[in-house]
Coordinates of C-alpha atoms and ligand atoms in Angstrom, one line a residue:
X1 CA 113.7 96.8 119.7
X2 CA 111.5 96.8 122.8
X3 CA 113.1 94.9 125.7
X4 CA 116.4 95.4 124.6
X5 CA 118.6 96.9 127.2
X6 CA 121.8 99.4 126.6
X7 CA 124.8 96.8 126.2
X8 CA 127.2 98.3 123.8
X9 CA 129.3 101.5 123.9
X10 CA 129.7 103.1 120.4
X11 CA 132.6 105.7 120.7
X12 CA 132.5 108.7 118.8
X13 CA 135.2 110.8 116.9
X14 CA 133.7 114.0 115.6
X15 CA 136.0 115.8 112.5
X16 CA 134.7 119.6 112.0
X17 CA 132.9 121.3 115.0
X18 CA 131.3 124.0 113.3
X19 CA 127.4 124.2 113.1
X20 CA 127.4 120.3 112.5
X21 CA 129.7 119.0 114.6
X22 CA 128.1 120.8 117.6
X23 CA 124.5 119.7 116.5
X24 CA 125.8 116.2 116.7
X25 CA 127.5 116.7 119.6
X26 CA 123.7 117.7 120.9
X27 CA 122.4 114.6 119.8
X28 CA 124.9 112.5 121.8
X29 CA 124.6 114.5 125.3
X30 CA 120.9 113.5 125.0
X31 CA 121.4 109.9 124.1
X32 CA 119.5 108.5 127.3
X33 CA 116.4 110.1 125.7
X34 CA 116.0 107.1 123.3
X35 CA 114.0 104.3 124.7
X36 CA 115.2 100.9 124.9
X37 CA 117.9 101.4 122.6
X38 CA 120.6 98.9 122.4
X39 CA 124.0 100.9 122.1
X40 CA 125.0 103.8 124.3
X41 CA 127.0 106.6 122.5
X42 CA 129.6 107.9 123.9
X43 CA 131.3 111.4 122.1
X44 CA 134.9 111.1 123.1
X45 CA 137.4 113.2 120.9
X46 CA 137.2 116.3 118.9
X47 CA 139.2 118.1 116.2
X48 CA 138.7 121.4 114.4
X49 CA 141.2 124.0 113.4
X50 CA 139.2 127.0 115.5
X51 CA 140.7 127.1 119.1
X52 CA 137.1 128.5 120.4
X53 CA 135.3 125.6 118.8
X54 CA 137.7 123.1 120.9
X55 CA 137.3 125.4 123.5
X56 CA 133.2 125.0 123.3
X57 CA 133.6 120.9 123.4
X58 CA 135.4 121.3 126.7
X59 CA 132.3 122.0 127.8
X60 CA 131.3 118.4 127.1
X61 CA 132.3 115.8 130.1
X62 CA 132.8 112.7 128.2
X63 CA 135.5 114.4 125.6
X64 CA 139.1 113.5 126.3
X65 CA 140.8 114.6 122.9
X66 CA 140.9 117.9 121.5
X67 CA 143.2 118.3 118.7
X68 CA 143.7 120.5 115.6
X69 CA 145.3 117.4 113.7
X70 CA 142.6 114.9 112.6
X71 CA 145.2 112.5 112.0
X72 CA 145.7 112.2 115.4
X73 CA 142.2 111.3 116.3
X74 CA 142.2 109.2 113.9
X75 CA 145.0 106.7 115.5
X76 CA 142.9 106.9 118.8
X77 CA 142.4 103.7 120.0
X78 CA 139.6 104.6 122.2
X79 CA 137.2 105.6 119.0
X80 CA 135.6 103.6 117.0
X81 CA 132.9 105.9 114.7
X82 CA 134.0 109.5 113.3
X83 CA 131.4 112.2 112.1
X84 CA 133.3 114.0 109.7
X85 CA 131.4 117.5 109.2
X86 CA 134.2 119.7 106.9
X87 CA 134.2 121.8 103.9
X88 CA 133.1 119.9 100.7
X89 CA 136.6 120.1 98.9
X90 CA 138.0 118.0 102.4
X91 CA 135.6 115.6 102.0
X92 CA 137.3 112.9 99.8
X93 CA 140.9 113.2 101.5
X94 CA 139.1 112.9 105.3
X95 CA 136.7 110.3 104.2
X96 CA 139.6 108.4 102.9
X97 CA 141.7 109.2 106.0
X98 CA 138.8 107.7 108.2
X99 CA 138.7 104.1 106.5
X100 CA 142.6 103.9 106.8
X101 CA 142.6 104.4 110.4
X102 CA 139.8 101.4 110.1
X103 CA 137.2 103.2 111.6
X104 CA 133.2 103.6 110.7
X105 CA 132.2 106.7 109.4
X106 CA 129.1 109.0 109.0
X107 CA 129.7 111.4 106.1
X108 CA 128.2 114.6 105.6
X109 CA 126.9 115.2 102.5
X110 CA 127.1 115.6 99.4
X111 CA 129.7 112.7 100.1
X112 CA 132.9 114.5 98.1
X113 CA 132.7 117.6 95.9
X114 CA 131.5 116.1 92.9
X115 CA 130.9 113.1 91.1
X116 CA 134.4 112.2 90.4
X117 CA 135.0 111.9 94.4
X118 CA 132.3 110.2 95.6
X119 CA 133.1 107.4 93.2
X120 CA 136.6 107.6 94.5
X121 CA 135.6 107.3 97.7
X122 CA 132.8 105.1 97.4
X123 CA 135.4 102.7 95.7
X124 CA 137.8 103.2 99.4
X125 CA 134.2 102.2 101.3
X126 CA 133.9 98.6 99.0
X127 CA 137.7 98.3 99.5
X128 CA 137.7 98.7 103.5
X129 CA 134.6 96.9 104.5
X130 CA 133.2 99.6 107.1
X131 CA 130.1 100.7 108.1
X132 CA 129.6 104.1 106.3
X133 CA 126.4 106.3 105.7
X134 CA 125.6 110.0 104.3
X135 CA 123.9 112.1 106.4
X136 CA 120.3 113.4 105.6
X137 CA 118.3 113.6 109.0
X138 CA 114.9 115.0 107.6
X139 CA 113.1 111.4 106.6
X140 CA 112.9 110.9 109.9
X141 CA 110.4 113.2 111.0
X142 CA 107.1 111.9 111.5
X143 CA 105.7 113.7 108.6
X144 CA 108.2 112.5 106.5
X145 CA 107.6 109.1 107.7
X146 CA 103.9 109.5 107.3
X147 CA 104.6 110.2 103.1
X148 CA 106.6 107.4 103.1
X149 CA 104.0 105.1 104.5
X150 CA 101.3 106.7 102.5
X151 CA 103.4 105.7 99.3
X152 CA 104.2 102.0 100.1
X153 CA 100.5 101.1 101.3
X154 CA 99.7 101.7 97.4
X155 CA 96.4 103.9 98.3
X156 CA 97.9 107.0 96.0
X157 CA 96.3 104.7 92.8
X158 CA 98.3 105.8 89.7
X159 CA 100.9 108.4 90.3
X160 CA 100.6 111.8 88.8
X161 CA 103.4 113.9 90.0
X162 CA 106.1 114.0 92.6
X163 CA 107.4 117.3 94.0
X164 CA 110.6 117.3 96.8
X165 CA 112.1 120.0 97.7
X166 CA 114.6 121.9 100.3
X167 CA 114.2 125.8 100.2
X168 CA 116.2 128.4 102.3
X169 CA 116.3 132.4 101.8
X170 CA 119.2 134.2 103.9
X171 CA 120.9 134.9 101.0
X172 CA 117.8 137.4 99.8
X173 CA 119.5 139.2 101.6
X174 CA 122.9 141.0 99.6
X175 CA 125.0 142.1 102.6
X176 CA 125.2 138.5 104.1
X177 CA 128.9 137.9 103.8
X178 CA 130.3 135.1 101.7
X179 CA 131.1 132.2 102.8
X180 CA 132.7 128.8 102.1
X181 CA 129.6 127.2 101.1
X182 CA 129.4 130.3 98.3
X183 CA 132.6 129.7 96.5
X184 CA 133.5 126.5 94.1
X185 CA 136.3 126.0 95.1
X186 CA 135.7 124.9 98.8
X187 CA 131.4 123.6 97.9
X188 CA 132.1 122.5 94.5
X189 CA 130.7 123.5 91.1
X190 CA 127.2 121.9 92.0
X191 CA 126.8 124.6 94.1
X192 CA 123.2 124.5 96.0
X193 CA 122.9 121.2 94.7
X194 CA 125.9 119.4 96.8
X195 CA 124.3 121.7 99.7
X196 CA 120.9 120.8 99.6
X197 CA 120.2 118.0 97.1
X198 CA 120.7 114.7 99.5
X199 CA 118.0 116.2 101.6
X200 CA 115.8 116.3 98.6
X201 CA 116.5 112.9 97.0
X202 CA 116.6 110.4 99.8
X203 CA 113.3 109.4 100.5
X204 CA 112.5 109.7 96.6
X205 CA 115.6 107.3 95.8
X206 CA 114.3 105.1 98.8
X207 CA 111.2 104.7 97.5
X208 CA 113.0 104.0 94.0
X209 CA 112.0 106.8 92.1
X210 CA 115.4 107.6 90.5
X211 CA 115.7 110.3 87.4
X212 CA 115.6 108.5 84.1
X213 CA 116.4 112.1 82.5
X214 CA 116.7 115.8 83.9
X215 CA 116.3 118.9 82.3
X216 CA 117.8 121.0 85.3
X217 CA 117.2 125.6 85.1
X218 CA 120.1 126.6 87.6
X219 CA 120.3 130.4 88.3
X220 CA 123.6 132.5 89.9
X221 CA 121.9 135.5 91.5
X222 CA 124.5 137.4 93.6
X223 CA 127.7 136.8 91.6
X224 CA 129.3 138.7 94.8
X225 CA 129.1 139.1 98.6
X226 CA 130.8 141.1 101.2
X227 CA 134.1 139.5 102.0
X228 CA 134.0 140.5 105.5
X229 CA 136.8 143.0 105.4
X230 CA 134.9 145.8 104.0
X231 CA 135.3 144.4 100.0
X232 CA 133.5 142.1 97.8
X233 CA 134.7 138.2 97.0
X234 CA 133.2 136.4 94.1
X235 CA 130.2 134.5 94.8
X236 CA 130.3 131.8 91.9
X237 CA 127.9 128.9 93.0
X238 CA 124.6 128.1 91.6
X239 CA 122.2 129.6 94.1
X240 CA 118.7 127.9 92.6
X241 CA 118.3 124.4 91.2
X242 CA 115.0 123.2 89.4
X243 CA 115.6 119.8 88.0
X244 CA 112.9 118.5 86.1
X245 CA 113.1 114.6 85.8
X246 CA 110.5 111.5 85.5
X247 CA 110.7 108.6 86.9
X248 CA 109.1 105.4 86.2
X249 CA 106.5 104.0 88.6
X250 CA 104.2 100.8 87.9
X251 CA 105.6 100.9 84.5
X252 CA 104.6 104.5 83.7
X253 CA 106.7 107.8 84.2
X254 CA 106.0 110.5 86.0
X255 CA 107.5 113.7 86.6
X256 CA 109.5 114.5 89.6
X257 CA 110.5 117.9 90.2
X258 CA 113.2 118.5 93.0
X259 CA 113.9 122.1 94.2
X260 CA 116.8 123.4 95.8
X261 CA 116.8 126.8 96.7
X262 CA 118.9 129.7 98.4
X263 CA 117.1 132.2 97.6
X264 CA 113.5 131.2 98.4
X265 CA 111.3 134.1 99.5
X266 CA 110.8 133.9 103.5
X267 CA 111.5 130.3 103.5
X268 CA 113.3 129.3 106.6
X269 CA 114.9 125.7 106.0
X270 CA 111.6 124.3 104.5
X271 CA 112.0 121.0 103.6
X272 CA 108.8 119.3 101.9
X273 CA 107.8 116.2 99.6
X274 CA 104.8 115.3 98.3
X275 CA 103.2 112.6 95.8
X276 CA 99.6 112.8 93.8
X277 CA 98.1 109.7 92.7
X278 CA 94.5 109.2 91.2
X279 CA 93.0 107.9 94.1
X280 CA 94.7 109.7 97.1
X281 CA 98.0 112.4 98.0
X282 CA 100.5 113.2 100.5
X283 CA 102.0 116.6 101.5
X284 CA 104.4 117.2 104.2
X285 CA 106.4 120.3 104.9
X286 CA 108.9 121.5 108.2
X287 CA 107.0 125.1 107.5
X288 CA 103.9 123.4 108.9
X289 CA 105.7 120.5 111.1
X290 CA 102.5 119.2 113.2
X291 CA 100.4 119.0 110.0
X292 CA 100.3 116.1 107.3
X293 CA 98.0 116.5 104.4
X294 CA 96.0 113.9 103.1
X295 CA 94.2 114.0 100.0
X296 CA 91.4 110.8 99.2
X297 CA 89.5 110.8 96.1
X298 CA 85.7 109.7 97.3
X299 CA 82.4 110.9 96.7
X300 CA 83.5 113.8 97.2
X301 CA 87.7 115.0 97.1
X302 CA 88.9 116.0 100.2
X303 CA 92.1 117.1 101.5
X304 CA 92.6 116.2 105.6
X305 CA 95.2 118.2 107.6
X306 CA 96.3 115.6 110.3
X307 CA 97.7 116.6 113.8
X308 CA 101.0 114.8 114.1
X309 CA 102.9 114.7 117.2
X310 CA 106.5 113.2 118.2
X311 CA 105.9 109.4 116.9
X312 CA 109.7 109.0 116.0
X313 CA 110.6 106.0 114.6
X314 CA 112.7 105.0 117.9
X315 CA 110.9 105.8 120.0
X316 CA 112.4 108.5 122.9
X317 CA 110.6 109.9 126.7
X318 CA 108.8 113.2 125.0
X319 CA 105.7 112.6 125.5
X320 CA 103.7 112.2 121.9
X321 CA 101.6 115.3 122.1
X322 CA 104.9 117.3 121.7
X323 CA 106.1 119.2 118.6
X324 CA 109.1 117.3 116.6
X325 CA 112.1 120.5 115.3
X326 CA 115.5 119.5 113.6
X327 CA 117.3 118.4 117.2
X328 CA 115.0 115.5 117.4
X329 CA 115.3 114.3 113.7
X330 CA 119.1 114.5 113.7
X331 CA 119.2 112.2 116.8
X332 CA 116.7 109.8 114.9
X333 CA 119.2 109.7 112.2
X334 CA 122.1 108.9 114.6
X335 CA 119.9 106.3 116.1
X336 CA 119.3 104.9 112.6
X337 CA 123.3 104.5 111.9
X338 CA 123.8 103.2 115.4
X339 CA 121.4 100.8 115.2
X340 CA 121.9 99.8 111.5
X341 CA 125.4 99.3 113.0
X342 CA 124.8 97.3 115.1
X343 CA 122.5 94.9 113.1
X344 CA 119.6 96.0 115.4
X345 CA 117.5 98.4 112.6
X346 CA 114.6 95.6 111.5
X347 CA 111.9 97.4 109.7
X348 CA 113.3 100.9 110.3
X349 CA 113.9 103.7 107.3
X350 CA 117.9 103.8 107.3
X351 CA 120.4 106.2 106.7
X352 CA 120.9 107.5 102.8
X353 CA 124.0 104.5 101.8
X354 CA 126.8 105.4 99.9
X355 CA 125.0 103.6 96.5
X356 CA 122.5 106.5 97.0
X357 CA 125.4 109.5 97.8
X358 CA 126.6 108.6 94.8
X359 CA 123.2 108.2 92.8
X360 CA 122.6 112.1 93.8
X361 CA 126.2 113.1 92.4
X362 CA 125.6 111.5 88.8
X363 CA 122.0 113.2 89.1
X364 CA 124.2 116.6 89.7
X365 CA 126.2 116.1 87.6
X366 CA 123.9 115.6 84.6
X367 CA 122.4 118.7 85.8
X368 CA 125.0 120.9 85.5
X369 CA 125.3 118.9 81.5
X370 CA 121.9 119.4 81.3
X371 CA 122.1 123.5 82.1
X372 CA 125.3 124.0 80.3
X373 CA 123.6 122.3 76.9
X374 CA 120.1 123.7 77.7
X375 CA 118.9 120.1 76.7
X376 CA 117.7 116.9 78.7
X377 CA 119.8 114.5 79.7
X378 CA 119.7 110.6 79.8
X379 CA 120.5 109.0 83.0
X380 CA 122.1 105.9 82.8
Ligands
LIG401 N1 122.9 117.5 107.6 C1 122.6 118.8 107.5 O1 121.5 119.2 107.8 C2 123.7 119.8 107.3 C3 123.5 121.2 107.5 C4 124.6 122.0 107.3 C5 125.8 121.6 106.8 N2 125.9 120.2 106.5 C6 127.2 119.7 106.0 O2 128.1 119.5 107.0 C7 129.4 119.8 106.6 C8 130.0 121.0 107.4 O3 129.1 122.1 107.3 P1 128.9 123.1 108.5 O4 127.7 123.9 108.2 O5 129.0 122.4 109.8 O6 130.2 124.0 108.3 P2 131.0 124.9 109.3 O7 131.8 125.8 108.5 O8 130.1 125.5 110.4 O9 132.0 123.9 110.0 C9 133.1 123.3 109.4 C10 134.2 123.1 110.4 O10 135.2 122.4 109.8 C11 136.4 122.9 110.4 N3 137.6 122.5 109.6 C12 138.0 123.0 108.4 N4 139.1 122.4 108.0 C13 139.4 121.5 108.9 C14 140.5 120.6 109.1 N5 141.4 120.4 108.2 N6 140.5 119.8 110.2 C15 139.5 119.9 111.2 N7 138.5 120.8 111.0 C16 138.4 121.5 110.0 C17 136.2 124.4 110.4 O11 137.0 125.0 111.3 C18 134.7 124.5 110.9 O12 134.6 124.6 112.3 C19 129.3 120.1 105.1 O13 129.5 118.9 104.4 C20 127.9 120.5 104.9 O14 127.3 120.3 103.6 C21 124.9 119.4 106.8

């Protein structure tokens, strides 16, 4: 995109400004960051049901509407793209809501509740011609993009084993109180899955290693958490996800394991993928975010920790000595919808589409058939 000068004026709508809403709200006060970027982004109207959460976007100049009713956002003329970051179980009505008003849409994942939604929604997206994508920020920091590279230039040889995974572990601790993301009803019955699975599959559904079976172990640890008003409320999602898969590569399967995990020992939103072929292997992990691991199968077998820095796929003013944290990849991923938008992405890794949101529900789903029978089951 070098040479291109800012020319367009994308208008944003965000619905749900809690932790997300705010990040993405971030991501557009820094807009003028990204170099040579064709579109401007502009956040212009709110809505969230907490009055101190509207009260917090007042603090941003270029909002104009603050409302608690996201239909009336929605009939704004003056936006044209809505961030919908909401409770799971509000996904499908919202989602639906947002291609009736005829507006584009980024979707938080996991794009519905379950399997049954996203199709239902997925269906509306077909219907109404719009520009939607899920949200899944983390293939687009360098590292990330460095094991994607790795796999395409064909220098792995034969693969042997793919490992992705997305590990957090706040709730080791007991006396963290529940919340909405804890209970079915409001995350679904996938449970860490619908929280943390579209981080895990994206780049491997990218780079078209889809399950071709799953034998998934999913565990419930604490079954109940401090309710917050000095009781207990049932905790009933899963809290650990193993899913064991292959997929076929070159004509020859290969297992993929994908981990999603609450309760991961000291492991502070680690997010990591990594492939082993015969000939070479790629590691990448956010616990280690400057390093990239490189394994080549000489002489002699060596693994090489490489320095990365902030290479960012659009490229932004930080200088590229600087360290790369989840701000910067979140505005790649904005600048990857805006662009794909726009018809301006070329080459670029783009945002995880609907075909893949939904790709990561029928995986979930046959996990939770999978778990319930104790048997593997056959993706179709
Ligand atoms: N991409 C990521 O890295 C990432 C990280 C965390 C969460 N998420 C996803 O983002 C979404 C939101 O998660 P969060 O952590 O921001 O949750 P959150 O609880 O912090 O925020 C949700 C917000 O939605 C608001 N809300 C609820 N009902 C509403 C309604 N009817 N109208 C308007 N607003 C309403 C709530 O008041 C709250 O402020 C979920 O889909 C979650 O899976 C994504």
């Amino acid at each position: 995109m070098a040479g291109l000068v800012m020319n367009e004026k994308m208008r944003l709508g965000i619905i749900g400004g809690g932790l997300m809403g705010r990040e993405a709200a971030s991501a557009f006060g820094r807009w003028f960051v990204l170099e040579n970027f064709p579109v401007q982004a502009e956040l212009v109207a709110v809505c969230d049901l907490q009055d101190k959460l509207l009260e917090w976007f007042r603090g941003v100049p270029t909002v104009k509407l603050f409302t608690r009713d996201h239909q009336e956002l929605l009939r704004s003329s003056d936006v044209d793209v809505v961030y919908v970051a909401v409770p799971h179980n509000l996904h499908e009505r919202m989602y639906l809501d947002v291609l009736r008003a005829g507006k584009d849409l980024l979707a938080e994942k996991p794009f519905g509740i379950d399997l049954k939604a996203a199709c239902i929604i997925a269906d509306a997206v077909k219907r109404s011609g719009r520009f939607v994508r899920c949200s899944s920020e983390f293939p687009f920091l360098p590292g990330a993009q460095r094991v994607v590279q790795a796999v395409r230039s064909g220098k792995l040889g034969r693969l042997m084993e793919i490992r992705s995974g997305f590990w957090h572990s706040s709730d080791m601790d007991p006396s963290k109180p529940v919340n909405w993301k804890r209970q079915n009803a409001t995350n679904g019955e996938i449970g860490v899955m619908g929280d943390l699975g579209m981080h895990v599959v994206h780049i491997p559904f990218r780079l078209g290693w889809k399950p071709l079976r799953v034998y998934a172990q999913l565990q419930k640890i604490y079954t109940q958490r401090p309710d917050g008003k000095g009781g207990f409320a049932p905790c009933d999602t899963w809290d650990n996800a193993m899913l064991h898969t292959e997929v076929s590569v070159g004509g020859e399967e290969v297992p993929m394991r994908l981990e999603m995990k609450r309760l991961a020992p000291g492991e502070m939103n680690t997010w990591f993928l990594e492939a082993l072929g015969t000939e070479g292997g790629v590691r990448f992990s956010t616990k280690d975010p400057k390093t990239l691991w490189v394994f080549e199968r000489g002489k002699e077998q060596i693994w090489q920790r490489i320095e990365i820095g902030h290479q960012m796929p659009f490229p932004t003013i930080t200088g590229g000595i600087f360290e790369v944290g989840f701000p910067d990849c979140f505005l790649q991923m904005w600048a990857a919808f805006t662009a794909e938008r726009a018809g301006a992405l070329g080459e670029k890794f783009r945002c995880a589409t609907v075909e893949e949101a939904v790709s990561s529900h029928k995986l979930f789903a046959a996990a939770l058939e999978s778990h319930a029978s104790k048997r593997v089951v056959v993706l179709r």
